[in-house]
XYZ file of C-alpha atoms in Angstrom:
578
model
C -65.014 -96.778 39.744
C -66.111 -98.424 43.278
C -69.931 -97.155 44.139
C -69.718 -94.160 47.223
C -71.003 -96.325 50.457
C -74.200 -94.976 50.932
C -75.185 -93.059 54.096
C -78.396 -95.073 55.863
C -79.219 -92.066 57.320
C -79.598 -89.746 54.292
C -81.741 -92.530 52.859
C -84.240 -92.534 55.449
C -84.534 -88.602 55.182
C -84.955 -88.856 51.361
C -87.782 -91.111 52.537
C -89.292 -88.662 55.055
C -88.914 -85.939 52.826
C -90.559 -88.154 50.083
C -93.455 -88.539 53.094
C -93.901 -85.292 53.757
C -94.587 -84.160 49.940
C -97.308 -87.109 50.234
C -98.611 -85.504 52.858
C -98.589 -82.002 51.670
C -100.816 -83.435 48.083
C -103.307 -85.729 49.815
C -103.997 -83.234 52.372
C -102.831 -80.344 51.491
C -104.881 -78.141 53.956
C -103.336 -79.922 56.800
C -99.382 -80.379 56.251
C -99.258 -77.177 54.736
C -95.700 -76.876 54.158
C -95.298 -80.700 53.131
C -94.101 -79.783 49.479
C -90.580 -78.288 51.147
C -89.443 -82.219 51.138
C -88.597 -81.294 47.239
C -86.553 -78.338 48.881
C -84.740 -81.643 50.233
C -84.059 -83.810 47.724
C -82.416 -80.875 45.754
C -80.517 -80.111 48.728
C -79.541 -83.540 48.816
C -78.697 -83.560 45.273
C -75.883 -81.381 45.962
C -74.602 -82.849 49.314
C -73.798 -86.504 47.113
C -72.499 -84.769 44.081
C -69.808 -83.562 45.535
C -69.734 -86.274 48.304
C -68.485 -88.936 45.724
C -66.162 -86.436 44.081
C -64.392 -85.254 46.915
C -63.930 -89.381 47.501
C -63.379 -90.634 44.191
C -66.120 -93.147 43.502
C -67.142 -91.656 40.350
C -65.786 -90.523 37.112
C -67.135 -86.742 36.741
C -68.036 -86.245 33.016
C -70.332 -86.014 29.970
C -70.206 -90.041 30.186
C -71.343 -89.566 33.453
C -73.952 -86.915 32.799
C -75.994 -89.737 30.494
C -75.695 -92.076 33.037
C -77.947 -90.247 35.480
C -80.028 -89.202 31.788
C -80.527 -93.289 32.225
C -81.429 -93.650 35.955
C -83.789 -90.693 36.482
C -85.059 -92.126 32.161
C -86.424 -95.673 33.174
C -88.830 -95.381 35.392
C -89.863 -92.133 34.536
C -90.569 -93.718 30.946
C -92.676 -96.470 32.446
C -94.577 -93.974 34.451
C -95.331 -91.885 31.957
C -95.900 -95.193 29.310
C -98.820 -96.616 32.021
C -100.072 -93.312 32.765
C -100.438 -91.792 29.375
C -102.326 -95.303 28.604
C -104.693 -95.188 30.755
C -104.732 -91.014 30.389
C -106.488 -92.769 26.668
C -108.741 -95.181 28.025
C -110.622 -93.562 30.813
C -110.373 -90.102 30.109
C -109.344 -89.208 26.486
C -111.756 -85.608 26.341
C -109.674 -84.463 29.375
C -106.302 -85.236 27.576
C -105.450 -81.798 26.010
C -101.829 -81.193 26.269
C -100.981 -84.104 28.537
C -98.751 -85.717 26.056
C -96.366 -82.656 25.751
C -96.354 -82.743 28.965
C -95.394 -86.191 29.202
C -92.677 -85.717 26.678
C -91.189 -82.225 27.824
C -90.771 -84.416 31.106
C -88.934 -87.083 29.380
C -86.053 -85.109 27.748
C -85.581 -82.978 30.924
C -87.657 -78.726 29.984
C -90.766 -80.112 32.122
C -90.772 -77.329 34.574
C -90.751 -74.373 31.204
C -92.669 -76.573 29.059
C -95.494 -75.733 32.406
C -94.180 -72.287 32.728
C -95.391 -71.760 28.477
C -98.589 -72.789 29.203
C -99.236 -71.147 32.652
C -99.318 -73.948 34.868
C -99.456 -73.557 38.323
C -98.033 -76.266 41.017
C -100.600 -74.445 43.860
C -103.493 -74.482 40.747
C -105.038 -77.528 40.381
C -108.534 -76.679 41.248
C -110.556 -79.978 38.837
C -108.073 -79.746 36.349
C -106.481 -83.268 35.292
C -102.994 -82.989 35.065
C -100.986 -86.141 36.105
C -98.099 -84.845 35.589
C -97.683 -81.371 37.023
C -94.562 -83.150 40.289
C -92.386 -83.579 37.078
C -91.311 -79.979 37.049
C -88.995 -81.326 40.143
C -87.522 -83.974 37.797
C -86.198 -81.368 35.301
C -85.722 -78.679 37.327
C -82.999 -81.467 38.996
C -81.824 -82.871 35.292
C -80.816 -78.869 34.560
C -78.737 -78.760 37.755
C -77.175 -82.463 36.743
C -76.194 -80.522 33.431
C -74.661 -77.785 35.567
C -72.640 -79.507 37.551
C -71.044 -81.391 34.184
C -69.953 -77.806 32.729
C -68.709 -77.262 36.260
C -66.524 -79.516 36.456
C -65.073 -79.342 32.515
C -62.309 -77.883 32.937
C -59.416 -79.384 33.966
C -57.530 -79.548 36.972
C -56.018 -81.341 39.759
C -58.819 -82.637 42.021
C -57.762 -80.103 44.311
C -58.174 -77.274 42.082
C -61.714 -78.856 40.781
C -62.989 -78.446 44.599
C -62.127 -75.286 45.036
C -63.145 -73.948 41.993
C -66.623 -75.388 42.056
C -66.878 -74.441 46.210
C -66.574 -70.900 44.711
C -68.946 -71.308 41.660
C -71.731 -72.418 43.692
C -71.212 -70.259 46.274
C -71.219 -67.359 44.003
C -74.481 -69.002 41.816
C -75.944 -70.189 45.084
C -76.361 -65.881 46.164
C -76.761 -64.877 42.731
C -80.255 -67.401 42.510
C -81.316 -66.300 46.334
C -81.459 -62.380 44.431
C -83.186 -63.945 41.094
C -86.194 -65.065 43.620
C -86.201 -62.614 45.410
C -86.768 -60.596 41.921
C -88.674 -62.877 40.113
C -91.322 -62.548 42.681
C -90.856 -59.366 43.692
C -91.022 -57.970 39.578
C -93.277 -60.608 38.360
C -97.453 -61.494 39.732
C -98.035 -64.967 39.222
C -95.106 -66.762 42.136
C -94.750 -69.972 39.831
C -92.483 -68.136 37.863
C -90.450 -68.128 40.494
C -91.178 -71.234 42.166
C -90.613 -73.824 38.798
C -87.560 -71.765 37.122
C -83.810 -73.810 37.293
C -82.518 -70.340 37.966
C -84.358 -69.375 40.707
C -84.192 -72.858 42.389
C -80.868 -73.318 41.983
C -79.263 -72.288 45.112
C -81.302 -75.610 47.293
C -78.513 -77.539 44.965
C -76.047 -75.287 46.121
C -76.228 -74.975 48.936
C -76.043 -78.792 49.114
C -73.025 -78.648 47.659
C -71.091 -76.776 49.823
C -72.803 -77.941 52.433
C -71.053 -81.443 50.266
C -67.879 -79.677 50.579
C -67.973 -79.002 53.841
C -69.010 -81.735 55.564
C -66.957 -84.257 53.543
C -63.328 -82.274 52.957
C -64.008 -79.541 55.691
C -64.899 -81.421 58.591
C -63.599 -84.417 57.291
C -62.323 -85.702 60.819
C -65.626 -84.193 62.938
C -67.647 -86.674 64.920
C -70.964 -85.589 65.827
C -71.797 -87.662 68.953
C -72.685 -84.685 70.665
C -75.013 -83.184 68.276
C -78.262 -84.277 69.585
C -79.137 -80.585 70.692
C -78.302 -78.764 67.618
C -79.302 -82.178 65.085
C -83.053 -82.191 67.212
C -83.572 -78.664 67.100
C -83.108 -78.735 62.921
C -85.077 -82.121 62.700
C -88.085 -79.756 65.056
C -88.001 -77.429 62.796
C -88.213 -79.671 59.172
C -91.787 -81.164 60.964
C -93.104 -77.876 61.848
C -92.121 -76.605 58.246
C -93.993 -79.538 56.640
C -96.841 -78.623 59.039
C -96.869 -75.423 58.996
C -94.637 -73.362 56.467
C -98.139 -72.011 53.995
C -96.807 -71.138 50.486
C -96.814 -67.098 50.956
C -94.504 -63.952 50.087
C -92.042 -64.761 52.675
C -90.711 -68.388 51.057
C -89.968 -66.647 47.867
C -88.012 -63.934 49.862
C -85.960 -66.223 51.986
C -87.744 -68.623 54.126
C -86.998 -71.384 51.322
C -83.195 -69.894 51.343
C -83.271 -70.307 54.825
C -85.346 -74.076 55.273
C -81.953 -75.104 53.055
C -79.486 -73.414 55.350
C -80.877 -75.443 57.470
C -81.164 -79.356 55.652
C -77.495 -78.350 54.667
C -76.356 -78.495 57.752
C -79.158 -81.632 59.613
C -77.246 -83.154 56.467
C -73.483 -82.600 57.746
C -74.740 -83.301 61.233
C -76.187 -86.683 59.856
C -72.831 -87.210 57.349
C -70.982 -89.177 59.616
C -73.755 -91.348 61.220
C -72.035 -91.587 64.795
C -75.494 -89.841 67.248
C -78.683 -91.130 67.802
C -81.054 -89.325 65.536
C -78.650 -91.145 62.366
C -80.010 -93.750 63.627
C -83.262 -93.585 64.092
C -83.587 -91.919 60.155
C -81.636 -95.576 59.169
C -85.171 -97.469 60.905
C -86.209 -99.935 58.559
C -89.777 -98.538 57.665
C -88.269 -95.047 56.576
C -84.980 -96.723 54.551
C -87.820 -99.058 52.350
C -89.938 -95.354 51.870
C -86.209 -94.179 51.184
C -84.689 -96.622 48.888
C -88.544 -96.550 46.605
C -88.728 -92.750 46.613
C -88.193 -91.740 43.188
C -90.471 -94.629 42.087
C -93.389 -93.758 45.137
C -92.604 -90.178 43.621
C -93.566 -90.823 40.054
C -96.792 -92.682 40.968
C -98.242 -90.633 44.468
C -99.768 -87.514 42.478
C -100.325 -89.239 39.544
C -102.917 -91.951 40.892
C -103.847 -89.411 43.868
C -104.991 -87.880 40.329
C -107.092 -90.305 38.920
C -108.285 -91.757 41.509
C -110.004 -87.601 42.144
C -110.987 -88.000 38.955
C -112.951 -91.594 38.864
C -113.965 -90.587 42.192
C -115.401 -87.399 41.834
C -119.340 -87.928 42.537
C -118.854 -90.843 44.154
C -119.753 -90.852 48.356
C -116.987 -92.888 49.285
C -114.838 -91.818 51.816
C -112.034 -89.792 50.981
C -109.776 -92.182 53.730
C -111.141 -94.821 52.048
C -109.586 -93.723 48.478
C -106.248 -92.721 50.147
C -105.760 -95.989 51.571
C -106.460 -97.453 48.021
C -104.707 -95.231 46.845
C -101.895 -95.973 48.966
C -102.260 -99.779 48.641
C -101.977 -98.864 44.596
C -98.766 -96.576 45.278
C -96.870 -99.876 46.863
C -97.390 -102.200 44.623
C -96.580 -99.720 40.922
C -93.974 -98.029 42.444
C -92.334 -102.004 43.420
C -92.716 -102.822 40.301
C -91.181 -99.737 38.583
C -88.408 -100.062 41.228
C -87.653 -103.932 40.106
C -88.371 -103.451 36.122
C -85.511 -100.479 36.076
C -83.406 -101.577 38.219
C -83.593 -105.602 35.831
C -79.922 -105.626 34.106
C -81.636 -107.452 31.714
C -84.177 -104.804 30.947
C -81.873 -101.616 31.725
C -81.558 -102.454 27.970
C -83.708 -101.227 25.148
C -87.411 -102.137 26.387
C -87.890 -98.796 28.068
C -87.001 -96.629 25.233
C -89.041 -98.296 22.601
C -91.982 -97.887 25.103
C -91.384 -94.003 25.211
C -91.035 -93.273 21.889
C -94.311 -95.458 21.531
C -95.600 -93.367 24.404
C -95.104 -90.199 21.885
C -96.498 -91.378 19.277
C -99.791 -92.186 21.239
C -99.336 -89.240 23.919
C -99.450 -86.957 20.258
C -102.838 -88.395 19.092
C -104.125 -87.522 22.167
C -103.088 -84.732 21.977
C -103.673 -83.538 18.513
C -106.629 -86.515 17.491
C -108.284 -85.302 19.731
C -107.745 -82.400 21.036
C -109.129 -80.500 23.784
C -107.794 -77.746 25.726
C -108.210 -75.188 27.795
C -110.838 -73.854 30.655
C -113.659 -76.376 32.025
C -115.983 -74.634 29.674
C -114.239 -76.080 27.213
C -115.171 -79.317 27.241
C -119.042 -78.786 27.654
C -120.686 -80.399 24.016
C -121.295 -77.447 21.584
C -124.708 -78.714 20.596
C -125.649 -79.115 24.878
C -123.954 -75.773 25.297
C -125.827 -73.489 23.026
C -129.224 -75.585 23.997
C -128.585 -74.940 27.627
C -127.301 -70.927 26.793
C -130.850 -70.827 24.881
C -132.333 -71.812 28.447
C -130.828 -68.730 30.207
C -131.792 -66.207 28.018
C -135.737 -67.740 28.553
C -135.344 -69.395 32.404
C -138.322 -71.232 32.889
C -139.884 -74.119 31.974
C -138.771 -76.130 29.244
C -139.825 -80.186 28.266
C -136.750 -82.508 27.218
C -137.682 -85.020 24.165
C -136.349 -87.789 26.438
C -136.672 -87.877 30.833
C -133.627 -90.047 31.745
C -135.307 -91.499 35.102
C -131.930 -91.681 36.813
C -131.435 -88.167 36.979
C -133.644 -85.768 39.006
C -137.417 -84.465 37.159
C -135.769 -81.414 38.147
C -132.938 -81.424 36.574
C -135.329 -81.726 33.552
C -137.742 -79.134 34.168
C -134.788 -76.657 36.426
C -137.239 -74.160 37.870
C -140.197 -75.481 36.713
C -140.811 -76.006 40.142
C -141.267 -72.528 40.896
C -144.561 -71.158 39.975
C -144.841 -68.173 38.942
C -145.878 -66.319 42.024
C -143.106 -68.388 43.677
C -141.230 -66.226 41.420
C -142.383 -62.700 41.712
C -142.088 -63.731 45.498
C -138.089 -63.907 45.745
C -137.790 -61.543 43.628
C -139.036 -59.048 46.347
C -136.889 -60.613 49.208
C -133.643 -58.566 49.955
C -130.477 -59.025 50.978
C -126.979 -60.884 50.330
C -126.100 -63.509 47.898
C -122.058 -63.862 48.769
C -120.326 -66.733 47.374
C -116.907 -67.825 45.342
C -116.355 -68.003 42.152
C -119.153 -70.475 41.595
C -121.512 -67.226 42.608
C -119.810 -65.518 39.944
C -119.864 -67.614 36.783
C -123.602 -68.302 38.295
C -124.113 -64.353 38.793
C -126.195 -63.184 36.081
C -129.178 -65.958 36.511
C -128.953 -65.665 40.375
C -129.727 -62.462 39.676
C -132.559 -63.055 37.260
C -134.319 -64.918 40.259
C -133.392 -62.543 43.096
C -133.864 -59.538 42.257
C -133.794 -57.554 45.538
C -130.474 -59.592 46.302
C -127.227 -58.439 46.135
C -125.861 -61.423 44.178
C -121.390 -60.852 45.084
C -119.478 -64.143 43.886
C -115.953 -63.673 43.254
C -113.035 -66.160 42.280
C -111.164 -67.204 44.965
C -112.565 -66.020 47.662
C -112.873 -68.013 50.855
C -115.047 -67.392 54.158
C -113.004 -65.866 55.882
C -113.074 -62.712 53.734
C -116.692 -63.521 54.019
C -117.108 -60.891 57.488
C -115.968 -57.933 56.083
C -117.860 -58.471 52.928
C -121.307 -58.884 54.833
C -120.257 -55.801 57.402
C -119.920 -53.572 54.740
C -123.355 -54.106 53.927
C -125.131 -51.277 56.192
C -128.510 -51.943 55.444
C -130.870 -54.370 57.188
C -129.943 -58.239 56.156
C -133.124 -60.043 55.671
C -131.850 -62.949 53.737
C -128.081 -63.831 53.946
C -126.684 -66.647 52.006
C -123.297 -68.124 51.705
C -121.651 -70.281 49.267
C -118.457 -70.559 49.992
C -115.554 -73.710 51.083
C -114.775 -74.661 47.705
C -111.107 -72.795 48.100
C -110.339 -74.619 51.046
C -111.892 -75.049 54.500
C -112.097 -72.404 57.310
C -112.744 -72.195 60.638
C -116.084 -72.398 63.067
C -115.782 -69.874 64.279
C -115.137 -67.825 61.762
C -118.386 -68.661 60.454
C -120.606 -68.039 63.623
C -118.497 -64.646 63.827
C -120.442 -63.518 60.503
C -123.886 -65.582 61.843
C -123.596 -63.914 65.253
C -123.076 -60.423 63.296
C -125.945 -60.583 61.788
C -128.840 -60.706 64.195
C -131.600 -60.016 61.797
C -130.733 -62.204 58.940
C -131.765 -65.421 58.175
C -128.786 -67.437 57.682
C -128.363 -69.617 54.748
C -126.063 -72.153 54.269
C -124.580 -74.105 50.828
C -122.600 -76.460 51.387
C -119.651 -77.573 48.496
C -119.688 -80.788 45.895
C -115.888 -81.164 44.466
C -113.030 -83.169 44.409
C -110.441 -82.079 47.368
C -109.713 -83.389 49.848
C -111.108 -80.720 52.441
C -115.192 -81.385 50.883
C -115.906 -83.568 54.270
C -114.839 -81.313 56.646
C -116.982 -78.087 54.658
C -119.900 -79.846 54.796
C -119.367 -80.882 58.455
C -119.010 -77.337 59.334
C -121.650 -76.022 57.978
C -124.049 -79.483 59.147
C -122.493 -78.190 62.684
C -123.153 -74.345 62.826
C -126.704 -74.681 60.936
C -127.509 -77.632 63.980
C -126.380 -74.918 66.663
C -128.776 -71.774 65.387
C -132.412 -71.416 64.942
C -131.911 -69.087 61.570
C -129.525 -71.161 60.195
C -130.321 -73.341 58.278
C -128.569 -75.771 55.057
C -129.459 -76.366 51.478
C -127.614 -79.731 50.709
C -126.323 -79.209 47.326
C -123.411 -82.620 48.495
C -126.410 -84.986 49.593
C -128.718 -83.857 46.215
C -126.296 -83.536 43.543
C -122.891 -85.309 44.182
C -124.013 -88.317 41.984
C -124.828 -86.067 39.390
C -122.381 -85.225 36.803
C -124.701 -84.158 34.399
C -124.887 -80.804 36.573
C -121.620 -80.834 35.779
C -118.755 -78.644 34.032
C -115.697 -81.452 33.951
C -113.916 -80.001 37.106
C -116.514 -81.738 38.727
C -117.030 -78.259 40.584
C -118.561 -75.284 39.484
C -122.043 -76.117 38.094
C -122.893 -75.696 34.284
C -125.271 -73.411 33.430
C -128.272 -76.792 33.793
C -126.638 -76.879 37.387
C -126.786 -72.840 38.327
C -130.946 -73.258 37.274
C -130.886 -75.849 39.176
C -128.640 -74.459 42.646
C -130.895 -71.160 41.437
C -134.909 -73.480 42.474
C -133.119 -74.609 45.505
C -132.048 -72.094 47.098
C -135.236 -70.481 46.099
C -137.457 -72.839 47.236
C -135.480 -73.008 50.972
C -135.783 -69.163 51.338
C -139.291 -69.966 50.372
C -140.004 -72.382 52.936
C -138.371 -70.574 55.989
C -139.559 -66.633 55.056
C -143.345 -69.007 54.608
C -142.921 -70.191 58.282
C -142.335 -66.920 59.840
């Protein structure tokens, strides 16, 4: 059968969807809804399958299903193989179940594999999981299987069309109900986000839109529909920028967005309007034709760069620029190799099998699973635990001149008199999971202060927590920022509410893109107030990987002692000047 005529506007829209996804990956705090680009992929897939069926350009049988699998797998196998080899070479201690994750992607069940491992698309802090994004490819492959099953029953093309529309409508509504119930009944939203049944409605809406646009409105013209199309384009772009992951997403938000994108595809399908011509511009056409290899490589490259540059002071924008250059090169190579007729047979499947062997070796011979602390060397961890029990000077057998002396002496810079003075300082030490983990060490040093740390805490929550303390707070230490950026006004509100406090801000070290923004905000606020003092954790420890667990954010026991020492020294310095 001959191939269906491509709708250029659809290719451009696919390119725009990828740009939204990439922007979300690189700047999740700026483009908070860019993940909706994947929804566009799903809707577009459904639309194109129905369009091809109606126009009769493709044989719709189990043979076609095999062809789709090969088309999806060739570029995927190239990326998974190369990324697996690179990970073995560079990050062997952090592989975890990387091999099993890659195999699940190749076999089309990565979304269910991630669910079985309690992994989340929205909780990647410090984790080396370069195949997380492949969940969507598995979901799409499962949609193709459902589509093929719907076409198994014999009948005329019109009978099949009506049956497809009827069953797709039923399954789309059931899918919506499934997402709502899963979000309501299961505490972790990942189940609703990754589930095949809960995500089917986007694909189903695409199928229904394809039926309406290709068959029901086949003679319609949309030349005069510039207003509605412009509105839908604005909805899409604004959703990319502002649509944060939250309860509304699961309680109808994603469904409404899918409906809007289905309607947009109907309008664009005729290519007789302004927006269809805009989307067919050369830039978006190039990105759209390469969107699949671009999507395969972009997230994985980003994870590798975060690992490589976790303790580098190279500006994040420069890192992103280098990533994009490599992304364009790797995606173009992958595209050319995967589409080369001479290379389509044999070589890629052999490579995939080789990857499986290498990945299994990485998973079983060098097992490193679990949280960040599981990566700590056992002998080193035992030594540090002994230090935690007896905080104070500790001599090391060897001095490493590349590391600061404080790294080896831990709390030795604080005299017994200093420790006694700090133990009498009253106030509040407020933080996130860093403070929560280090609370025993902090509380040992700051005996008269309340040490309050909690995982996932953000600056916007700090005001109410500070106000809950009715007593005066001579000292207020704030260690927040690793869970996302914050508005300067939120921090200033806290400071202004406590005019009696000397405020100490501990800035951040992390591989996440908001590190610079958080640290800049703290520096500006500290400069604006005489009684606000910056503790430059970033400036002192960013290049010192020895202080951190493998997530490059949370200090290990040695780092926790060192942070306590820095805070203590700064408090003594400021209070001694009063």
